[in-house]
mmCIF file of C-alpha atoms in Angstrom:
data_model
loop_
_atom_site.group_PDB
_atom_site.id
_atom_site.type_symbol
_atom_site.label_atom_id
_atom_site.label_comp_id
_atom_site.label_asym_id
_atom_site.label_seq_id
_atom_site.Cartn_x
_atom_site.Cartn_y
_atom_site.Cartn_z
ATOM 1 C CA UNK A 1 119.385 56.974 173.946
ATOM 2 C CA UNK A 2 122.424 55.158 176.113
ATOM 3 C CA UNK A 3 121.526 52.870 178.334
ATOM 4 C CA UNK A 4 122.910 51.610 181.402
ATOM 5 C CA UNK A 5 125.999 49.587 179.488
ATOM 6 C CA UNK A 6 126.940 52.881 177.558
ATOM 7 C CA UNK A 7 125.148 51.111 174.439
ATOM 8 C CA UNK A 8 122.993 53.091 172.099
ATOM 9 C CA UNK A 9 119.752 52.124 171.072
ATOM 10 C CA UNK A 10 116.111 53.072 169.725
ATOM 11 C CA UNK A 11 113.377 53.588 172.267
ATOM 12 C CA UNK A 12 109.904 53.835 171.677
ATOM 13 C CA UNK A 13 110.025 57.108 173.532
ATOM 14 C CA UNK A 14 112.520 58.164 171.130
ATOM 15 C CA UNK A 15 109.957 58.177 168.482
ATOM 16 C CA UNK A 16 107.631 61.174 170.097
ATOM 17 C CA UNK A 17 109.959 63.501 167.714
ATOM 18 C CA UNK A 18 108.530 61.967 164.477
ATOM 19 C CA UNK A 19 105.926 63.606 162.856
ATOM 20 C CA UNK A 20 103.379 60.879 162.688
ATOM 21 C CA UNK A 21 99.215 61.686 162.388
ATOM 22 C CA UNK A 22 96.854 59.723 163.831
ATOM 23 C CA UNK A 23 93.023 60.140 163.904
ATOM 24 C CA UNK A 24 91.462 60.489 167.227
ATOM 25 C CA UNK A 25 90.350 56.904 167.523
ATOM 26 C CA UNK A 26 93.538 55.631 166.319
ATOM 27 C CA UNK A 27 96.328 53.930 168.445
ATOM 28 C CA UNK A 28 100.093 54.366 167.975
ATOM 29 C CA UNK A 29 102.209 51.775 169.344
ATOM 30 C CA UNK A 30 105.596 53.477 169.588
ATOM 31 C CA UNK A 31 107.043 50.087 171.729
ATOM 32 C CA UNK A 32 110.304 48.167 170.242
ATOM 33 C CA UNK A 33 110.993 45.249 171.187
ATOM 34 C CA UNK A 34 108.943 43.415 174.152
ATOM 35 C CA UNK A 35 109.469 45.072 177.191
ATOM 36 C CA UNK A 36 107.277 47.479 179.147
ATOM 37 C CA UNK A 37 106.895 51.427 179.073
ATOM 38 C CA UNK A 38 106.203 53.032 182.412
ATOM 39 C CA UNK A 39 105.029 56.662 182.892
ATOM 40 C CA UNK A 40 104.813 58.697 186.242
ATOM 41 C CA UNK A 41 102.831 61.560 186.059
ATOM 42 C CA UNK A 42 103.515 64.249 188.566
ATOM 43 C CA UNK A 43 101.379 67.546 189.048
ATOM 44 C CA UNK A 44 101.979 70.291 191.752
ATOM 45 C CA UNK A 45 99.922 73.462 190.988
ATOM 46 C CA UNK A 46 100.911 74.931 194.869
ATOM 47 C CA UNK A 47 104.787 76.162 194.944
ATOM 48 C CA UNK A 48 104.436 77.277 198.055
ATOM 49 C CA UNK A 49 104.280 80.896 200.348
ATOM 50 C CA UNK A 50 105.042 83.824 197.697
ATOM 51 C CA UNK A 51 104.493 81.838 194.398
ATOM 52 C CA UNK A 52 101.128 81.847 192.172
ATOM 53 C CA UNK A 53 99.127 78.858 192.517
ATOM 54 C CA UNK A 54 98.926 77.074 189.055
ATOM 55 C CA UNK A 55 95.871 76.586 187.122
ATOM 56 C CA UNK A 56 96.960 74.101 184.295
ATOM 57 C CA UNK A 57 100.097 71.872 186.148
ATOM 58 C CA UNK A 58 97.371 68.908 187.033
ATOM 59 C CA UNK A 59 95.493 69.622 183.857
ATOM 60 C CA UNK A 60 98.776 68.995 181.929
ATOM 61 C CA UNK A 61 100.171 66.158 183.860
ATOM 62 C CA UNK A 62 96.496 64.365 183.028
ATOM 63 C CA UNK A 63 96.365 65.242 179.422
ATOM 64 C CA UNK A 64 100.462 64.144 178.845
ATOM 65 C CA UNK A 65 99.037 60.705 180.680
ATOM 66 C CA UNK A 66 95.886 60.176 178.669
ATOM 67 C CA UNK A 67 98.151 61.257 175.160
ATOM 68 C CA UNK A 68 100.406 58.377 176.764
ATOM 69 C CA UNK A 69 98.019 55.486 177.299
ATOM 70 C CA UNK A 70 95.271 56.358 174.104
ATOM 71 C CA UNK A 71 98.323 57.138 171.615
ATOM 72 C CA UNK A 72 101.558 56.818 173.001
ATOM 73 C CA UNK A 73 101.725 52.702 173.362
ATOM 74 C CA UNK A 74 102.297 52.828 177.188
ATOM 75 C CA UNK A 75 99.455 50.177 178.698
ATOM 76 C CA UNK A 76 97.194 52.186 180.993
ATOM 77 C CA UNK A 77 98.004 49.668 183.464
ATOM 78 C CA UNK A 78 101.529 51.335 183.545
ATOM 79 C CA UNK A 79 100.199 54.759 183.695
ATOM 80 C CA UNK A 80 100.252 56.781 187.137
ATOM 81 C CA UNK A 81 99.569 60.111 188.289
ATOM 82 C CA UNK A 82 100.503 62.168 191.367
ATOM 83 C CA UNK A 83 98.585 65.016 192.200
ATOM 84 C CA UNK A 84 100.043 68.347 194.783
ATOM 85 C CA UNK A 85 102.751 65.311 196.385
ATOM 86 C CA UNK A 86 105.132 66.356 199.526
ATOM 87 C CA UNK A 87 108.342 65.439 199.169
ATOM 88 C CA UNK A 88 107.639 62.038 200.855
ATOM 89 C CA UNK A 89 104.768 61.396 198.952
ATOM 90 C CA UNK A 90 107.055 61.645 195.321
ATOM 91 C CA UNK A 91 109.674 59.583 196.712
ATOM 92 C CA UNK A 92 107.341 57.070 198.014
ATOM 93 C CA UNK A 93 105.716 56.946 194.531
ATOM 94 C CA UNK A 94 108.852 56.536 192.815
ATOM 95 C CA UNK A 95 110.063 53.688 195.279
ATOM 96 C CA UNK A 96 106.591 51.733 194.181
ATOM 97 C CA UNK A 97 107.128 52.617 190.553
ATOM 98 C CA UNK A 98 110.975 51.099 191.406
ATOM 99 C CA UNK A 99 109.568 47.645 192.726
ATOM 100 C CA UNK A 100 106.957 47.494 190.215
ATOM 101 C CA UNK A 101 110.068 47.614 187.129
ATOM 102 C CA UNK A 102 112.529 45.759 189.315
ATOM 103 C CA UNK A 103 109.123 42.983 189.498
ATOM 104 C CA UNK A 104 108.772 43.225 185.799
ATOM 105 C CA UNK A 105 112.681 42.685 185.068
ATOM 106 C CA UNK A 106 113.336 39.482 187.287
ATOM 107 C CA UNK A 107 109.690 38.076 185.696
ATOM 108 C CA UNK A 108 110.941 38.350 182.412
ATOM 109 C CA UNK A 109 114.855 37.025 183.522
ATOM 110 C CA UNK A 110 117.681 36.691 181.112
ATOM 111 C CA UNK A 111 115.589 37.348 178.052
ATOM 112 C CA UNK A 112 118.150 40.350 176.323
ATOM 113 C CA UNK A 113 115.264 41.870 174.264
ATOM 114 C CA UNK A 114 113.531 43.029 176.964
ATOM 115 C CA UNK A 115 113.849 46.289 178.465
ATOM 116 C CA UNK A 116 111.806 48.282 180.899
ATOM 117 C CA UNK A 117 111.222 52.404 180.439
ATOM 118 C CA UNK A 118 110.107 54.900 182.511
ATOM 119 C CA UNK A 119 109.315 58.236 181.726
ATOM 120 C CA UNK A 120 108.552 60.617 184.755
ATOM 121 C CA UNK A 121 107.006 63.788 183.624
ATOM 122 C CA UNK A 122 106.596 66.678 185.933
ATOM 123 C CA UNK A 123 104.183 69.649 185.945
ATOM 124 C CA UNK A 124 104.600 72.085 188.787
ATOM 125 C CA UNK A 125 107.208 75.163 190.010
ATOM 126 C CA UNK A 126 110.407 75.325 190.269
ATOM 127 C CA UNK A 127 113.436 76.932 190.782
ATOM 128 C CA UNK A 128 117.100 76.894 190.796
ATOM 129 C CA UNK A 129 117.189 74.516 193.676
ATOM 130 C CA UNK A 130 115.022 72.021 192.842
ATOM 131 C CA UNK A 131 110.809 70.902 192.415
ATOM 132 C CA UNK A 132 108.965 73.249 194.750
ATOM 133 C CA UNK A 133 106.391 70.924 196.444
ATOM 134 C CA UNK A 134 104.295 72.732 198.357
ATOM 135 C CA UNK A 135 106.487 74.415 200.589
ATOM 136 C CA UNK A 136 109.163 72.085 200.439
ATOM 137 C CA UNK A 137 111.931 71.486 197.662
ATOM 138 C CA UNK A 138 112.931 68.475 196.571
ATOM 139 C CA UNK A 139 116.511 69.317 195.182
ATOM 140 C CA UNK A 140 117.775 68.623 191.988
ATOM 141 C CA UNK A 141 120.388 66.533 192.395
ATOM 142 C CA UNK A 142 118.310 63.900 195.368
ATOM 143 C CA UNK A 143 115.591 63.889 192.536
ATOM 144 C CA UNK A 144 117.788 63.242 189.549
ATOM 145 C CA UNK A 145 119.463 60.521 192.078
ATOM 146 C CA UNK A 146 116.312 58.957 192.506
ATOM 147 C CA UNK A 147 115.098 58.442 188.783
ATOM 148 C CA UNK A 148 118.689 57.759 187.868
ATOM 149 C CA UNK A 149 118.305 55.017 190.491
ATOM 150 C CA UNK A 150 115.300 53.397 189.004
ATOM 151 C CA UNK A 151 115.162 49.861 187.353
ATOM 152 C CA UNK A 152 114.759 50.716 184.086
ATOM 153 C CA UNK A 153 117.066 50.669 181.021
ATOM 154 C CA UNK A 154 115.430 53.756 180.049
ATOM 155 C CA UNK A 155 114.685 56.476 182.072
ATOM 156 C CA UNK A 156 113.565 59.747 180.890
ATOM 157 C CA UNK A 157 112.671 63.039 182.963
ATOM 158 C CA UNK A 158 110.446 65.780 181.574
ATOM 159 C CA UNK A 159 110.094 68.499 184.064
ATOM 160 C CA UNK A 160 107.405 71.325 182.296
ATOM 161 C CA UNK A 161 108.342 74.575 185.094
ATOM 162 C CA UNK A 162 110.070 77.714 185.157
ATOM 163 C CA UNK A 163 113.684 76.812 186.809
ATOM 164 C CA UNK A 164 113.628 73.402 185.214
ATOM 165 C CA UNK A 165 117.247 74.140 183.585
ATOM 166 C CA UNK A 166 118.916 73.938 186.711
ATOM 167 C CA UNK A 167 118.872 70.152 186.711
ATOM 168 C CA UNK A 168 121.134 70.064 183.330
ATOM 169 C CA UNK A 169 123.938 71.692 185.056
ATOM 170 C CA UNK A 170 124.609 68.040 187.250
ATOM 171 C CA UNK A 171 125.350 67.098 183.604
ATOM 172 C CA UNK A 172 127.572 70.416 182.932
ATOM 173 C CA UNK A 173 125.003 72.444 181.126
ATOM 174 C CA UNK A 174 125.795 76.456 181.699
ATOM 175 C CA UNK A 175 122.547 79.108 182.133
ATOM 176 C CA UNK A 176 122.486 81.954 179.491
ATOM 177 C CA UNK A 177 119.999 84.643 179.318
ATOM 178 C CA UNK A 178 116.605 84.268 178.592
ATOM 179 C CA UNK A 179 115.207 84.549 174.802
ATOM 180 C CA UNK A 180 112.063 84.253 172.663
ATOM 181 C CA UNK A 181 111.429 81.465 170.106
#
């Protein structure tokens, strides 16, 4: 994980690829070092005139937030969901979820072991041009600007919807045909 100086280093969100085994009562704190893990949890079961409306997006976004807070290490505190946003719903959410890390950075100052990281997951259509919200689109590349733009040393985008490769080709990713696992 690089952050923004181009250095590499271990985050706790890193860690979901370990195979690790927990009872249901148990907790799992994947945190290193002592700053704070933020998670924005974004459902949107309506894509709008012509698509199927969704029966599990909100479901999902709610169960990846609970795994979060009860196993993942990320205080419930810093847990938030968004449920069937407009376009200027999302980026108002993200813009509070922006002053809320920039808050937690200048509280904590010049202290170099702390970081602050933000994973947004999304749960919702999609398409080639972007999240389909409702019947609007917020495009790719304005919402890879925007978490890009965040104050976190971290930032992490999981987008769970058909379409959802499109925002890999900002980064030079190519499409290639469709295949089962």
């Amino acid at each position: 994980m690089y952050s923004d100086d181009n250095t590499y280093g271990i985050s706790s969100l890193e860690c979901w690829g370990w195979n690790i085994i927990a009872d249901r009562d148990e907790t799992i704190d994947l945190k290193i070092g002592n700053g704070e893990v933020y998670s924005l949890n974004v459902s949107a079961n309506n894509g709008g005139k012509g698509r199927p409306v969704l029966r599990y997006a909100e479901s999902d976004a709610r169960a990846f937030a609970n795994v979060l807070s009860q196993m993942g290490g990320v205080p419930k505190q810093n847990v938030y969901r968004v449920t069937e946003p407009s376009v200027a719903t999302l980026q108002s959410q993200l813009e509070s979820l922006d002053k809320k890390l920039a808050a937690a950075k200048s509280a904590k100052g010049a202290d170099a072991s702390s970081r602050e990281e933000v994973l947004v997951y999304y749960s919702g259509h999609a398409d080639e041009k972007g999240l389909r919200l409702g019947e609007e689109i917020y495009s790719w590349k304005e919402f890879r600007k925007r978490v890009d733009a965040l104050n976190a040393d971290v930032k992490i985008a999981v987008i769970d919807a058909c379409g959802s490769g499109a925002i890999t080709r900002a980064k030079g990713g190519v499409a290639v045909p469709a295949f089962m696992v």
